[in-house]
Short mmCIF file of C-alpha atoms and ligand atoms in Angstrom, two decimals:
data_model
loop_
_atom_site.label_atom_id
_atom_site.label_comp_id
_atom_site.label_asym_id
_atom_site.label_seq_id
_atom_site.Cartn_x
_atom_site.Cartn_y
_atom_site.Cartn_z
CA MET A 1 82.05 87.01 23.11
CA GLY A 2 82.33 83.27 23.09
CA GLY A 3 81.77 82.61 26.75
CA HIS A 4 81.95 78.85 26.45
CA SER A 5 85.50 77.70 26.78
CA ASP A 6 87.72 75.82 29.17
CA ILE A 7 90.49 78.36 28.68
CA VAL A 8 91.52 79.90 32.01
CA LEU A 9 91.50 83.65 31.36
CA ILE A 10 92.32 84.70 34.92
CA ASP A 11 94.27 82.54 37.35
CA LYS A 12 93.61 82.10 41.06
CA ASN A 13 95.85 85.05 41.87
CA GLY A 14 93.81 87.31 39.63
CA ILE A 15 96.48 87.43 36.94
CA ARG A 16 95.49 87.46 33.28
CA LEU A 17 96.97 85.47 30.38
CA ASP A 18 99.42 88.24 29.48
CA GLY A 19 100.38 88.84 33.12
CA ARG A 20 98.18 91.88 33.71
CA LYS A 21 96.02 92.58 36.75
CA ALA A 22 92.30 93.23 36.27
CA ASP A 23 92.69 97.01 36.15
CA GLU A 24 95.87 97.15 34.09
CA LEU A 25 96.21 98.53 30.57
CA ARG A 26 98.45 97.10 27.88
CA PRO A 27 101.53 99.23 27.13
CA ILE A 28 100.63 102.20 24.91
CA LYS A 29 102.78 104.39 22.67
CA ILE A 30 101.55 107.38 20.71
CA GLU A 31 103.37 109.43 18.10
CA ALA A 32 102.02 112.49 16.28
CA GLY A 33 102.87 113.70 12.79
CA VAL A 34 104.35 110.53 11.32
CA LEU A 35 103.23 111.05 7.70
CA LYS A 36 104.56 113.72 5.35
CA ARG A 37 101.67 113.86 2.88
CA ALA A 38 98.75 114.02 5.26
CA ASP A 39 97.65 117.28 6.93
CA GLY A 40 97.83 115.47 10.23
CA SER A 41 98.70 111.98 11.36
CA ALA A 42 99.34 109.76 14.34
CA TYR A 43 100.56 106.28 15.10
CA VAL A 44 99.34 104.28 18.07
CA VAL A 45 100.79 101.03 19.38
CA TRP A 46 98.43 99.59 21.99
CA GLY A 47 99.59 96.20 23.20
CA ASN A 48 99.71 94.21 19.99
CA ASN A 49 97.47 96.64 18.12
CA MET A 50 99.08 98.98 15.64
CA VAL A 51 97.00 101.76 14.11
CA LEU A 52 97.95 104.57 11.78
CA ALA A 53 95.64 107.58 11.37
CA ALA A 54 95.82 110.23 8.64
CA VAL A 55 93.72 113.38 8.33
CA TYR A 56 93.02 115.48 5.23
CA GLY A 57 91.12 118.74 5.33
CA PRO A 58 89.11 120.71 5.98
CA ARG A 59 88.63 120.69 2.19
CA GLU A 60 85.65 121.05 -0.11
CA ALA A 61 83.39 118.01 0.14
CA HIS A 62 82.74 116.01 -3.03
CA PRO A 63 80.33 115.06 -4.45
CA ARG A 64 78.42 118.24 -3.72
CA HIS A 65 75.31 116.54 -2.44
CA VAL A 66 77.22 115.37 0.64
CA GLN A 67 78.03 118.99 1.52
CA ASN A 68 76.31 120.69 4.43
CA SER A 69 75.95 124.42 3.75
CA ASN A 70 76.19 125.25 7.47
CA ARG A 71 79.06 123.13 8.64
CA ALA A 72 81.78 120.63 7.82
CA ILE A 73 81.22 116.90 7.83
CA VAL A 74 83.66 114.45 9.36
CA GLN A 75 84.13 111.30 7.28
CA ALA A 76 86.12 108.70 9.18
CA LYS A 77 87.13 105.41 7.56
CA TYR A 78 88.29 102.48 9.66
CA ASN A 79 90.07 99.77 7.71
CA MET A 80 91.82 96.56 8.71
CA ALA A 81 94.79 95.57 6.61
CA ALA A 82 94.57 92.09 5.08
CA PHE A 83 97.63 91.12 7.11
CA SER A 84 96.40 92.61 10.39
CA VAL A 85 94.81 89.43 11.74
CA GLY A 86 95.80 85.77 12.01
CA ASP A 87 93.67 84.61 9.11
CA ARG A 88 94.09 86.94 6.17
CA LYS A 89 91.22 89.41 6.27
CA ARG A 90 89.31 89.80 3.04
CA PRO A 91 90.17 93.33 1.85
CA GLY A 92 87.53 96.02 1.63
CA PRO A 93 84.68 97.19 3.79
CA ASP A 94 82.59 94.65 5.68
CA ARG A 95 79.64 95.18 7.98
CA ARG A 96 81.93 95.55 10.99
CA SER A 97 84.24 98.19 9.51
CA VAL A 98 81.29 100.18 8.12
CA GLU A 99 79.78 100.23 11.62
CA ILE A 100 83.04 101.26 13.27
CA SER A 101 83.61 103.99 10.65
CA LYS A 102 80.13 105.38 11.31
CA ILE A 103 80.38 105.53 15.10
CA ILE A 104 83.89 107.02 14.97
CA SER A 105 82.74 109.65 12.44
CA GLU A 106 79.94 110.66 14.79
CA ALA A 107 82.22 110.70 17.84
CA LEU A 108 84.82 112.90 16.13
CA GLU A 109 82.19 115.20 14.63
CA ALA A 110 80.82 115.78 18.14
CA VAL A 111 84.06 117.50 19.21
CA THR A 112 84.94 119.27 15.96
CA MET A 113 84.06 122.93 15.46
CA THR A 114 82.39 122.02 12.20
CA GLU A 115 80.48 125.31 12.09
CA LEU A 116 83.73 127.04 11.08
CA PHE A 117 83.93 125.18 7.76
CA PRO A 118 80.66 125.13 5.80
CA ARG A 119 80.59 122.72 2.82
CA ALA A 120 83.88 121.17 3.85
CA THR A 121 84.84 117.63 4.70
CA ILE A 122 87.41 116.45 7.16
CA ASP A 123 88.57 113.02 6.06
CA VAL A 124 90.04 110.71 8.66
CA TYR A 125 91.61 107.41 7.65
CA MET A 126 92.43 104.79 10.24
CA GLU A 127 94.44 101.81 9.09
CA VAL A 128 94.75 98.88 11.46
CA LEU A 129 98.09 97.30 10.65
CA GLN A 130 97.92 94.74 13.42
CA ALA A 131 94.85 93.76 15.42
CA ASN A 132 94.61 92.23 18.87
CA ALA A 133 91.26 93.42 20.24
CA GLY A 134 90.43 96.99 21.12
CA THR A 135 91.24 98.36 17.67
CA ARG A 136 88.32 100.80 17.54
CA CYS A 137 89.55 102.42 20.78
CA ALA A 138 93.13 102.58 19.52
CA ALA A 139 91.84 103.93 16.19
CA ILE A 140 89.78 106.79 17.64
CA THR A 141 92.63 107.65 20.00
CA ALA A 142 94.98 107.91 17.01
CA ALA A 143 92.40 109.79 14.94
CA SER A 144 91.91 112.61 17.42
CA VAL A 145 95.68 113.14 17.76
CA ALA A 146 95.91 113.22 13.96
CA MET A 147 93.12 115.82 13.82
CA ALA A 148 94.89 117.97 16.40
CA ASP A 149 98.11 117.53 14.42
CA ALA A 150 96.22 118.78 11.34
CA GLY A 151 95.28 121.92 13.29
CA ILE A 152 91.57 121.21 13.18
CA PRO A 153 89.76 123.20 15.88
CA MET A 154 88.20 120.81 18.37
CA ARG A 155 86.57 121.21 21.74
CA GLY A 156 89.00 118.60 23.09
CA LEU A 157 90.77 115.40 22.26
CA VAL A 158 88.84 112.15 22.12
CA THR A 159 90.23 109.20 24.05
CA GLY A 160 89.16 105.60 23.58
CA CYS A 161 89.41 102.68 26.00
CA ALA A 162 87.52 99.46 26.60
CA ALA A 163 86.68 97.35 29.62
CA GLY A 164 84.60 94.23 29.93
CA LYS A 165 84.24 90.88 31.58
CA ALA A 166 86.22 87.69 31.18
CA GLY A 167 86.75 84.71 33.49
CA ASP A 168 83.81 86.09 35.53
CA LYS A 169 85.75 89.24 36.40
CA VAL A 170 85.36 92.82 35.25
CA ILE A 171 88.63 93.75 33.55
CA LEU A 172 90.21 96.68 31.77
CA ASP A 173 91.32 96.66 28.12
CA LEU A 174 90.53 93.15 26.86
CA GLY A 175 93.16 91.30 24.83
CA GLN A 176 92.37 88.96 21.97
CA GLU A 177 91.66 85.80 24.01
CA GLU A 178 89.67 87.78 26.57
CA ASP A 179 87.63 89.28 23.75
CA ASN A 180 87.11 85.91 22.03
CA PHE A 181 86.37 83.79 25.10
CA GLY A 182 85.19 86.47 27.53
CA GLN A 183 81.69 87.51 28.51
CA ALA A 184 81.43 91.18 27.62
CA ASP A 185 83.26 94.08 26.00
CA VAL A 186 82.43 97.76 26.54
CA PRO A 187 84.42 100.05 24.25
CA LEU A 188 83.96 103.74 24.93
CA ALA A 189 85.41 107.10 23.96
CA ILE A 190 85.40 110.16 26.15
CA VAL A 191 86.40 113.82 25.84
CA PRO A 192 88.54 114.21 28.98
CA ARG A 193 88.32 117.99 28.81
CA THR A 194 84.54 118.00 29.15
CA GLY A 195 83.73 114.56 30.49
CA GLU A 196 81.47 113.96 27.51
CA VAL A 197 81.02 110.36 26.36
CA VAL A 198 81.02 110.32 22.55
CA LEU A 199 81.09 106.57 21.94
CA LEU A 200 79.69 103.74 24.03
CA GLN A 201 78.92 100.20 22.99
CA MET A 202 78.36 96.92 24.73
CA ASP A 203 78.84 93.44 23.34
CA GLY A 204 77.79 90.60 25.65
CA HIS A 205 76.03 90.79 28.98
CA LEU A 206 76.74 92.65 32.21
CA THR A 207 74.70 93.38 35.31
CA GLN A 208 74.19 97.06 36.13
CA GLU A 209 76.92 96.82 38.80
CA GLU A 210 79.34 95.14 36.41
CA PHE A 211 78.61 97.74 33.77
CA ASP A 212 79.24 100.56 36.24
CA GLU A 213 82.55 98.98 37.23
CA ALA A 214 83.60 98.45 33.58
CA PHE A 215 82.59 102.02 32.77
CA ARG A 216 84.61 103.33 35.71
CA LEU A 217 87.71 101.29 34.80
CA ALA A 218 87.66 102.37 31.14
CA THR A 219 86.92 106.03 31.92
CA GLU A 220 89.64 106.33 34.52
CA ALA A 221 92.24 104.65 32.32
CA ALA A 222 91.26 106.84 29.36
CA VAL A 223 91.44 110.07 31.35
CA ASN A 224 94.44 109.29 33.58
CA VAL A 225 96.67 107.22 31.31
CA VAL A 226 95.75 107.37 27.61
CA TYR A 227 94.83 111.05 27.40
CA PRO A 228 98.13 112.32 28.89
CA LEU A 229 99.96 110.16 26.32
CA GLN A 230 98.00 111.89 23.54
CA VAL A 231 98.88 115.33 24.90
CA GLU A 232 102.52 114.28 25.32
CA ALA A 233 102.69 113.09 21.71
CA LEU A 234 101.45 116.48 20.46
CA LYS A 235 103.82 118.33 22.78
CA ARG A 236 106.76 116.30 21.50
CA LYS A 237 105.88 117.20 17.94
CA TYR A 238 105.10 120.90 18.45
CA ALA A 239 107.50 121.80 21.18
CA GLY A 240 110.43 120.40 19.20
CA SER A 241 111.44 123.73 17.67
CA THR A 242 110.07 127.27 17.58
CA GLU A 243 109.32 126.84 13.90
CA ASP A 244 107.16 123.85 14.67
CA ILE A 245 105.21 125.74 17.29
CA GLU A 246 104.61 128.61 14.90
CA GLU A 247 103.49 126.19 12.25
CA GLY A 248 101.11 124.71 14.78
CA ILE A 249 99.64 128.10 15.59
CA THR A 250 99.21 129.31 12.02
CA ASN A 251 97.84 125.93 11.19
CA GLY A 252 94.74 126.71 13.20
CA GLY A 253 96.17 126.93 16.64
CA LEU A 254 94.76 123.71 17.93
CA ALA A 255 97.96 121.81 18.45
CA ASN A 256 99.02 124.74 20.56
CA SER A 257 95.82 124.87 22.54
CA VAL A 258 96.02 121.14 23.10
CA ILE A 259 99.47 121.61 24.56
CA ASN A 260 97.84 123.82 27.15
CA GLU A 261 95.34 121.16 28.07
CA THR A 262 96.30 120.12 31.53
CA PRO A 263 95.51 116.46 32.09
CA SER A 264 95.97 116.82 35.83
CA GLU A 265 92.94 119.10 36.05
CA VAL A 266 90.72 116.34 34.79
CA ASN A 267 89.42 114.15 37.55
CA ALA A 268 88.10 110.75 36.48
CA ASP A 269 86.14 110.29 39.70
CA GLU A 270 84.30 113.56 39.15
CA ILE A 271 83.47 112.62 35.59
CA VAL A 272 82.17 109.22 36.61
CA GLU A 273 80.13 110.72 39.45
CA GLU A 274 78.74 113.40 37.21
CA LEU A 275 77.70 110.84 34.63
CA ALA A 276 76.18 108.55 37.25
CA SER A 277 74.09 111.42 38.64
CA ARG A 278 72.53 112.28 35.32
CA GLU A 279 68.83 111.61 35.01
CA GLU A 280 68.79 110.01 31.63
CA LYS A 281 70.36 106.57 31.51
CA VAL A 282 72.87 106.03 28.78
CA ALA A 283 71.34 104.04 25.99
CA LEU A 284 73.47 101.05 25.20
CA GLU A 285 73.73 100.22 21.60
CA ASP A 286 74.34 96.54 21.02
CA MET A 287 77.23 96.01 18.74
CA ASP A 288 75.55 93.59 16.35
CA ASP A 289 78.83 91.80 16.19
CA GLY A 290 79.56 90.18 12.87
CA LYS A 291 81.83 87.60 14.45
CA GLN A 292 78.99 85.55 15.89
CA GLY A 293 77.07 85.51 12.67
CA GLY A 294 80.06 83.99 10.95
CA GLU A 295 80.67 87.13 8.94
CA GLN A 296 84.26 88.19 9.23
O1 CDP B 1 89.00 95.56 17.61
P1 CDP B 1 87.78 95.79 18.42
O2 CDP B 1 87.86 95.16 19.79
O3 CDP B 1 87.40 97.23 18.48
O4 CDP B 1 86.57 95.10 17.65
P2 CDP B 1 85.97 93.61 17.75
O5 CDP B 1 84.96 93.51 16.66
O6 CDP B 1 85.55 93.35 19.14
O7 CDP B 1 87.18 92.68 17.37
C1 CDP B 1 88.06 92.17 18.32
C2 CDP B 1 89.27 91.61 17.64
O8 CDP B 1 88.90 90.47 16.85
C3 CDP B 1 89.96 92.54 16.66
O9 CDP B 1 90.76 93.50 17.30
C4 CDP B 1 90.76 91.56 15.86
O10 CDP B 1 91.96 91.23 16.54
C5 CDP B 1 89.83 90.35 15.79
N1 CDP B 1 89.16 90.31 14.49
C6 CDP B 1 89.64 89.42 13.54
O11 CDP B 1 90.55 88.67 13.81
N2 CDP B 1 89.08 89.40 12.28
C7 CDP B 1 88.07 90.23 11.96
N3 CDP B 1 87.52 90.21 10.75
C8 CDP B 1 87.58 91.14 12.93
C9 CDP B 1 88.15 91.15 14.19
#
């Protein structure tokens, strides 16, 4: 969040640099089962973000000391390709990607029926091929489709989406310039089936009212737009031929059960209301953004 810039992020008609309105998402495409070698995979194009997710497992966790004798662990790895950003990114893990991997692991573990697979690991790899802000949301969205594609039993899909503030306005799904020169970014991930929030961060500053508005925008877009695209992607893969459906069922049955998830039954307003009425306030974890510290 730079904040100090003369760049006009939103014009007098309320139109953003890329032509979007405040509450408009970038175009999103999701495809399931794109890799032959992985147990499950997905590819997400979200505006100018491109993310590939691959899932392996459940399989025995190694080394043994990482095993949990009661349940499986979910080990998610977020990585940005060297060529994914304007300046070549130094390969390998940095503070930012370690943080993103950790929060995505926890978010995915929260929906996985880990108790079914003691001592196992479910490995989730997310490769950002092209980055344009919002990659962690695109990555977790791809990851949960890849897990469903792998037949891993989950309580529901996880859907990511961000909102924030730029040009003094609360806006949905920040693009690169809005992220760089804007005032705040709130990435979140939700389980549309249950209304559970499994990831929530805030970078920058918002008033309570602005936060509520950002939260509402991101939640509604996740539930009403992104989530149906995830379900559609799985349907396209598994409803292609009878063989595919059978494979999906014997594979753990999840892909099939996901097909029966009905996005229309999920009401974003109800979820937002329900969350707002809860006693405990959601603790906001500051993102400790490496960008400001000069670490890239
Ligand atoms: O991608 P996301 O919004 O989840 O995370 P961020 O830390 O807010 O980064 C925003 C954007 O900054 C990324 O999507 C990249 O386009 C860019 N970035 C970069 O150019 N080089 C980095 N080392 C990290 C991020």
